[in-house]
Amino acid sequence: FWEANVMEVALNGYATSDPEGKRARTVGITALIAVVDPDLRAAATDALRSVFPVAEIIARSGVHAALEAVRAARPHARDWLVLDVGDEGTAAIVIRQGVIESQTYLPEGLRSILGRISGGQASDTVLSTMRMIGHEECSTPECLSMQTTLAKVEPDLAHAFGESLMKIAAPLRLPNTLVLFAHPDIAIWLGRFFTRIDFTQCTETSQPFDVNTLRTVDLSPEVGASGQTPSVELSIALTLINKETFPA
C-alpha cells in the first residue's frame, strides 16, 4: 500500500465530516486505497529519510491530493472530472457525489504537448509565447506562427485525449464539469481547447465540458506571500497538508 484512508462518511445518505456520537440507520464509508511498486516506495522513502532522518513519513497519493484541492476550491461541487496535466501524462479522475469513482492515467502530458507545438524551440520560449497567447497579449510574428501551429496540432491532440476519454466514459458517461490542473503558461489555452473541442460523446448531457481551470491562487493563496508563485503541483500538495491532522 501507498495509502489507505477514509475519504467520506455518510449517515443516512448524507455526508458528514463529524460522524462521532451521531445516530443513524445507515452508515456509508468510502475509502481510498492506493498501491505502489514496492521498489519505488522504498526508493522514495529512503530518499526522504536521508534528508529528514528523524521525521515520521506519512504517504499520500496524488489522487487524494487532487481531490482535496478541488474540494477546497469548489466546496459545493459533487460531480466532476479532474484532469491533472503533469509533465509526462495526465491523471483523469472521475468524482461522483463527492467521492472518487475511478482514476486513469492518460499518456498525453506537458512534455508531449510542447513536443507537438515547439518546432525545435526551447520549452521556455514556447511556454512564454503560450502564456501571452492565453492572455491575448501577443501580436508578434512569433505569436502568429505559434497560433498557426496550434491550429494544425489541435486535431491530433483532440484525437489523443478523445480516445482516452471515450474509454473512461464507456461504462458511464462523464460529468460535464471538468476541473483542470495544468502548467500556468498553458492552462488558459488548454482550458479553451477542452471547451471548444467536441467531446460531447463523452459527457452525461451530450453538452461541451464546463471547464474550471484552477490556479495557484485558487488553491493556496497564502503561499504567495513570499512574492514567489509556486507550481500548481506544489499548491495541490500544500492544500492537502494544510487540511491534514498530524499525530502529536
Short mmCIF file of C-alpha atoms in Angstrom, two decimals:
data_model
loop_
_atom_site.label_atom_id
_atom_site.label_comp_id
_atom_site.label_asym_id
_atom_site.label_seq_id
_atom_site.Cartn_x
_atom_site.Cartn_y
_atom_site.Cartn_z
CA PHE A 1 0.00 0.00 0.00
CA TRP A 2 0.93 3.61 -0.55
CA GLU A 3 -2.15 4.88 1.25
CA ALA A 4 -5.41 3.58 2.75
CA ASN A 5 -7.65 6.35 4.00
CA VAL A 6 -11.33 7.03 4.72
CA MET A 7 -12.43 9.79 2.34
CA GLU A 8 -16.06 10.23 3.35
CA VAL A 9 -18.60 9.05 5.94
CA ALA A 10 -22.30 9.32 5.14
CA LEU A 11 -25.07 8.98 7.75
CA ASN A 12 -28.48 8.14 6.32
CA GLY A 13 -27.11 9.04 2.90
CA TYR A 14 -25.74 12.47 3.93
CA ALA A 15 -22.02 13.09 4.04
CA THR A 16 -20.63 14.42 7.31
CA SER A 17 -17.19 15.44 8.44
CA ASP A 18 -18.06 14.82 12.10
CA PRO A 19 -19.89 11.48 12.47
CA GLU A 20 -18.77 10.68 16.02
CA GLY A 21 -21.62 10.50 18.53
CA LYS A 22 -24.38 10.82 15.93
CA ARG A 23 -27.22 8.32 15.39
CA ALA A 24 -28.19 6.87 12.01
CA ARG A 25 -29.96 3.92 10.44
CA THR A 26 -27.36 3.55 7.69
CA VAL A 27 -23.66 4.35 7.56
CA GLY A 28 -21.74 4.61 4.30
CA ILE A 29 -17.95 4.68 4.28
CA THR A 30 -15.89 5.46 1.20
CA ALA A 31 -12.20 4.56 1.34
CA LEU A 32 -9.32 5.36 -0.98
CA ILE A 33 -6.74 2.61 -1.36
CA ALA A 34 -3.62 3.44 -3.37
CA VAL A 35 -0.93 0.91 -4.23
CA VAL A 36 2.64 1.42 -5.39
CA ASP A 37 5.53 -0.66 -6.66
CA PRO A 38 7.49 -1.78 -3.54
CA ASP A 39 10.86 -0.81 -5.03
CA LEU A 40 9.58 2.67 -5.91
CA ARG A 41 8.14 3.14 -2.43
CA ALA A 42 11.42 2.02 -0.84
CA ALA A 43 13.44 4.39 -3.04
CA ALA A 44 11.18 7.36 -2.24
CA THR A 45 11.17 6.58 1.49
CA ASP A 46 14.95 6.13 1.62
CA ALA A 47 15.49 9.44 -0.20
CA LEU A 48 13.26 11.28 2.29
CA ARG A 49 14.91 9.61 5.29
CA SER A 50 18.34 10.67 4.05
CA VAL A 51 17.20 14.32 4.30
CA PHE A 52 14.84 14.02 7.29
CA PRO A 53 16.28 11.12 9.33
CA VAL A 54 14.05 11.50 12.41
CA ALA A 55 10.79 12.51 10.71
CA GLU A 56 7.78 10.20 10.51
CA ILE A 57 6.92 9.72 6.85
CA ILE A 58 3.19 9.78 6.02
CA ALA A 59 2.38 8.81 2.43
CA ARG A 60 -0.48 10.35 0.48
CA SER A 61 -1.43 9.67 -3.14
CA GLY A 62 -1.65 12.29 -5.86
CA VAL A 63 -5.30 11.36 -6.37
CA HIS A 64 -6.04 12.14 -2.72
CA ALA A 65 -4.24 15.48 -3.01
CA ALA A 66 -6.13 16.42 -6.20
CA LEU A 67 -9.48 15.55 -4.59
CA GLU A 68 -8.79 17.70 -1.54
CA ALA A 69 -7.63 20.57 -3.76
CA VAL A 70 -10.90 20.51 -5.71
CA ARG A 71 -12.92 20.25 -2.50
CA ALA A 72 -11.11 23.29 -1.12
CA ALA A 73 -11.54 25.38 -4.30
CA ARG A 74 -15.07 24.19 -5.22
CA PRO A 75 -16.65 23.07 -1.91
CA HIS A 76 -20.19 22.73 -3.32
CA ALA A 77 -19.29 20.65 -6.38
CA ARG A 78 -20.29 16.97 -6.23
CA ASP A 79 -19.77 15.52 -9.73
CA TRP A 80 -16.77 16.41 -11.85
CA LEU A 81 -13.93 15.13 -13.99
CA VAL A 82 -10.44 16.15 -12.88
CA LEU A 83 -7.66 16.36 -15.47
CA ASP A 84 -4.30 16.86 -13.77
CA VAL A 85 -1.85 17.53 -16.61
CA GLY A 86 1.65 16.59 -15.42
CA ASP A 87 4.98 16.57 -17.21
CA GLU A 88 4.73 13.02 -18.58
CA GLY A 89 0.98 12.35 -18.64
CA THR A 90 -2.45 13.31 -17.35
CA ALA A 91 -4.31 11.83 -14.39
CA ALA A 92 -8.03 11.62 -15.17
CA ILE A 93 -10.14 11.28 -12.02
CA VAL A 94 -13.92 10.84 -12.09
CA ILE A 95 -15.71 12.15 -9.00
CA ARG A 96 -19.37 11.37 -8.32
CA GLN A 97 -21.25 12.52 -5.25
CA GLY A 98 -18.02 13.95 -3.87
CA VAL A 99 -16.03 10.70 -3.86
CA ILE A 100 -13.65 9.09 -6.33
CA GLU A 101 -15.32 6.67 -8.74
CA SER A 102 -12.36 5.87 -10.99
CA GLN A 103 -8.88 7.03 -11.92
CA THR A 104 -6.96 6.57 -15.16
CA TYR A 105 -3.59 7.77 -16.42
CA LEU A 106 -3.51 9.24 -19.94
CA PRO A 107 -0.20 9.25 -21.85
CA GLU A 108 -0.59 12.87 -23.05
CA GLY A 109 1.19 15.41 -20.80
CA LEU A 110 3.02 18.74 -20.83
CA ARG A 111 6.15 17.32 -22.45
CA SER A 112 4.29 15.68 -25.34
CA ILE A 113 2.06 18.75 -25.85
CA LEU A 114 5.10 21.01 -26.08
CA GLY A 115 6.74 18.47 -28.39
CA ARG A 116 3.81 18.79 -30.78
CA ILE A 117 4.00 22.59 -30.98
CA SER A 118 7.64 23.51 -30.27
CA GLY A 119 9.08 23.11 -33.77
CA GLY A 120 12.53 22.78 -32.24
CA GLN A 121 12.20 25.84 -29.99
CA ALA A 122 13.25 25.74 -26.35
CA SER A 123 10.47 24.85 -23.90
CA ASP A 124 10.82 28.15 -22.02
CA THR A 125 10.33 30.11 -25.23
CA VAL A 126 7.26 28.08 -26.17
CA LEU A 127 5.74 28.43 -22.70
CA SER A 128 6.31 32.19 -22.72
CA THR A 129 4.57 32.52 -26.09
CA MET A 130 1.72 30.26 -24.94
CA ARG A 131 1.22 32.43 -21.87
CA MET A 132 0.91 35.57 -23.99
CA ILE A 133 -1.49 33.83 -26.40
CA GLY A 134 -3.60 32.69 -23.46
CA HIS A 135 -3.85 36.25 -22.14
CA GLU A 136 -4.41 37.61 -25.69
CA GLU A 137 -1.37 39.85 -25.34
CA CYS A 138 0.58 38.61 -28.32
CA SER A 139 0.67 40.03 -31.86
CA THR A 140 4.29 39.40 -32.89
CA PRO A 141 5.20 37.23 -35.92
CA GLU A 142 6.31 34.53 -33.47
CA CYS A 143 2.86 34.53 -31.89
CA LEU A 144 1.10 34.39 -35.24
CA SER A 145 3.30 31.48 -36.24
CA MET A 146 2.54 29.70 -32.97
CA GLN A 147 -1.20 30.20 -33.42
CA THR A 148 -0.94 28.65 -36.90
CA THR A 149 0.92 25.69 -35.41
CA LEU A 150 -1.69 25.28 -32.67
CA ALA A 151 -4.48 25.15 -35.25
CA LYS A 152 -2.61 22.36 -37.06
CA VAL A 153 -1.88 20.21 -34.00
CA GLU A 154 -5.27 20.59 -32.27
CA PRO A 155 -6.93 17.76 -34.29
CA ASP A 156 -4.20 15.29 -33.26
CA LEU A 157 -4.37 16.47 -29.66
CA ALA A 158 -8.16 16.18 -29.69
CA HIS A 159 -7.86 12.62 -31.01
CA ALA A 160 -5.31 11.70 -28.33
CA PHE A 161 -7.46 12.99 -25.46
CA GLY A 162 -10.76 11.98 -27.04
CA GLU A 163 -9.75 8.36 -27.50
CA SER A 164 -8.78 8.07 -23.83
CA LEU A 165 -11.85 9.93 -22.56
CA MET A 166 -14.15 7.67 -24.61
CA LYS A 167 -12.65 4.62 -22.88
CA ILE A 168 -13.25 6.17 -19.46
CA ALA A 169 -16.83 7.08 -20.44
CA ALA A 170 -17.65 3.60 -21.75
CA PRO A 171 -19.37 2.29 -18.57
CA LEU A 172 -20.95 5.63 -17.60
CA ARG A 173 -20.70 9.00 -19.31
CA LEU A 174 -18.53 11.64 -17.69
CA PRO A 175 -19.71 14.63 -15.61
CA ASN A 176 -19.95 17.85 -17.60
CA THR A 177 -17.89 19.80 -15.07
CA LEU A 178 -14.19 19.48 -15.88
CA VAL A 179 -11.64 20.72 -13.35
CA LEU A 180 -8.27 21.36 -14.98
CA PHE A 181 -4.87 21.45 -13.30
CA ALA A 182 -2.10 22.43 -15.70
CA HIS A 183 1.10 24.44 -16.00
CA PRO A 184 0.03 28.11 -15.67
CA ASP A 185 1.58 29.06 -19.02
CA ILE A 186 -0.66 26.65 -20.97
CA ALA A 187 -3.64 26.43 -18.60
CA ILE A 188 -5.74 29.16 -20.25
CA TRP A 189 -5.18 27.86 -23.78
CA LEU A 190 -5.77 24.25 -22.68
CA GLY A 191 -8.99 25.26 -20.88
CA ARG A 192 -10.26 26.85 -24.10
CA PHE A 193 -9.24 23.73 -26.01
CA PHE A 194 -11.39 21.46 -23.82
CA THR A 195 -14.30 23.91 -24.05
CA ARG A 196 -14.12 24.30 -27.82
CA ILE A 197 -13.35 20.74 -28.98
CA ASP A 198 -16.34 18.42 -29.35
CA PHE A 199 -16.13 15.84 -26.56
CA THR A 200 -19.93 15.69 -26.23
CA GLN A 201 -19.99 11.92 -26.89
CA CYS A 202 -18.28 11.53 -23.51
CA THR A 203 -20.49 13.74 -21.34
CA GLU A 204 -23.67 12.95 -19.42
CA THR A 205 -25.74 15.68 -21.08
CA SER A 206 -24.08 15.47 -24.52
CA GLN A 207 -23.05 19.10 -23.97
CA PRO A 208 -19.48 20.52 -24.06
CA PHE A 209 -17.39 20.39 -20.91
CA ASP A 210 -17.82 23.23 -18.43
CA VAL A 211 -14.12 23.83 -17.80
CA ASN A 212 -12.90 25.18 -14.46
CA THR A 213 -9.19 25.96 -14.63
CA LEU A 214 -7.82 26.08 -11.09
CA ARG A 215 -4.92 28.44 -10.49
CA THR A 216 -2.38 28.59 -7.70
CA VAL A 217 -4.29 31.44 -6.04
CA ASP A 218 -7.44 29.28 -6.02
CA LEU A 219 -5.63 26.55 -4.11
CA SER A 220 -3.17 28.12 -1.69
CA PRO A 221 -3.34 31.93 -1.78
CA GLU A 222 -1.30 32.21 1.40
CA VAL A 223 1.80 30.62 -0.15
CA GLY A 224 2.22 33.61 -2.45
CA ALA A 225 3.12 35.85 0.50
CA SER A 226 6.83 35.33 -0.18
CA GLY A 227 6.46 37.02 -3.56
CA GLN A 228 7.08 33.78 -5.44
CA THR A 229 4.37 31.87 -7.31
CA PRO A 230 4.56 28.14 -6.56
CA SER A 231 3.78 25.50 -9.14
CA VAL A 232 0.28 24.04 -9.34
CA GLU A 233 1.64 20.69 -8.14
CA LEU A 234 3.15 22.30 -5.03
CA SER A 235 -0.08 24.20 -4.36
CA ILE A 236 -2.08 20.95 -4.56
CA ALA A 237 0.29 19.34 -2.06
CA LEU A 238 0.11 22.34 0.27
CA THR A 239 -3.69 22.29 0.17
CA LEU A 240 -3.66 18.69 1.39
CA ILE A 241 -1.02 19.38 4.05
CA ASN A 242 -3.00 22.33 5.41
CA LYS A 243 -6.06 20.08 5.84
CA GLU A 244 -4.17 17.17 7.43
CA THR A 245 -4.29 16.35 11.14
CA PHE A 246 -0.92 15.02 12.17
CA PRO A 247 -0.13 12.93 15.25
CA ALA A 248 1.49 14.86 18.10
#
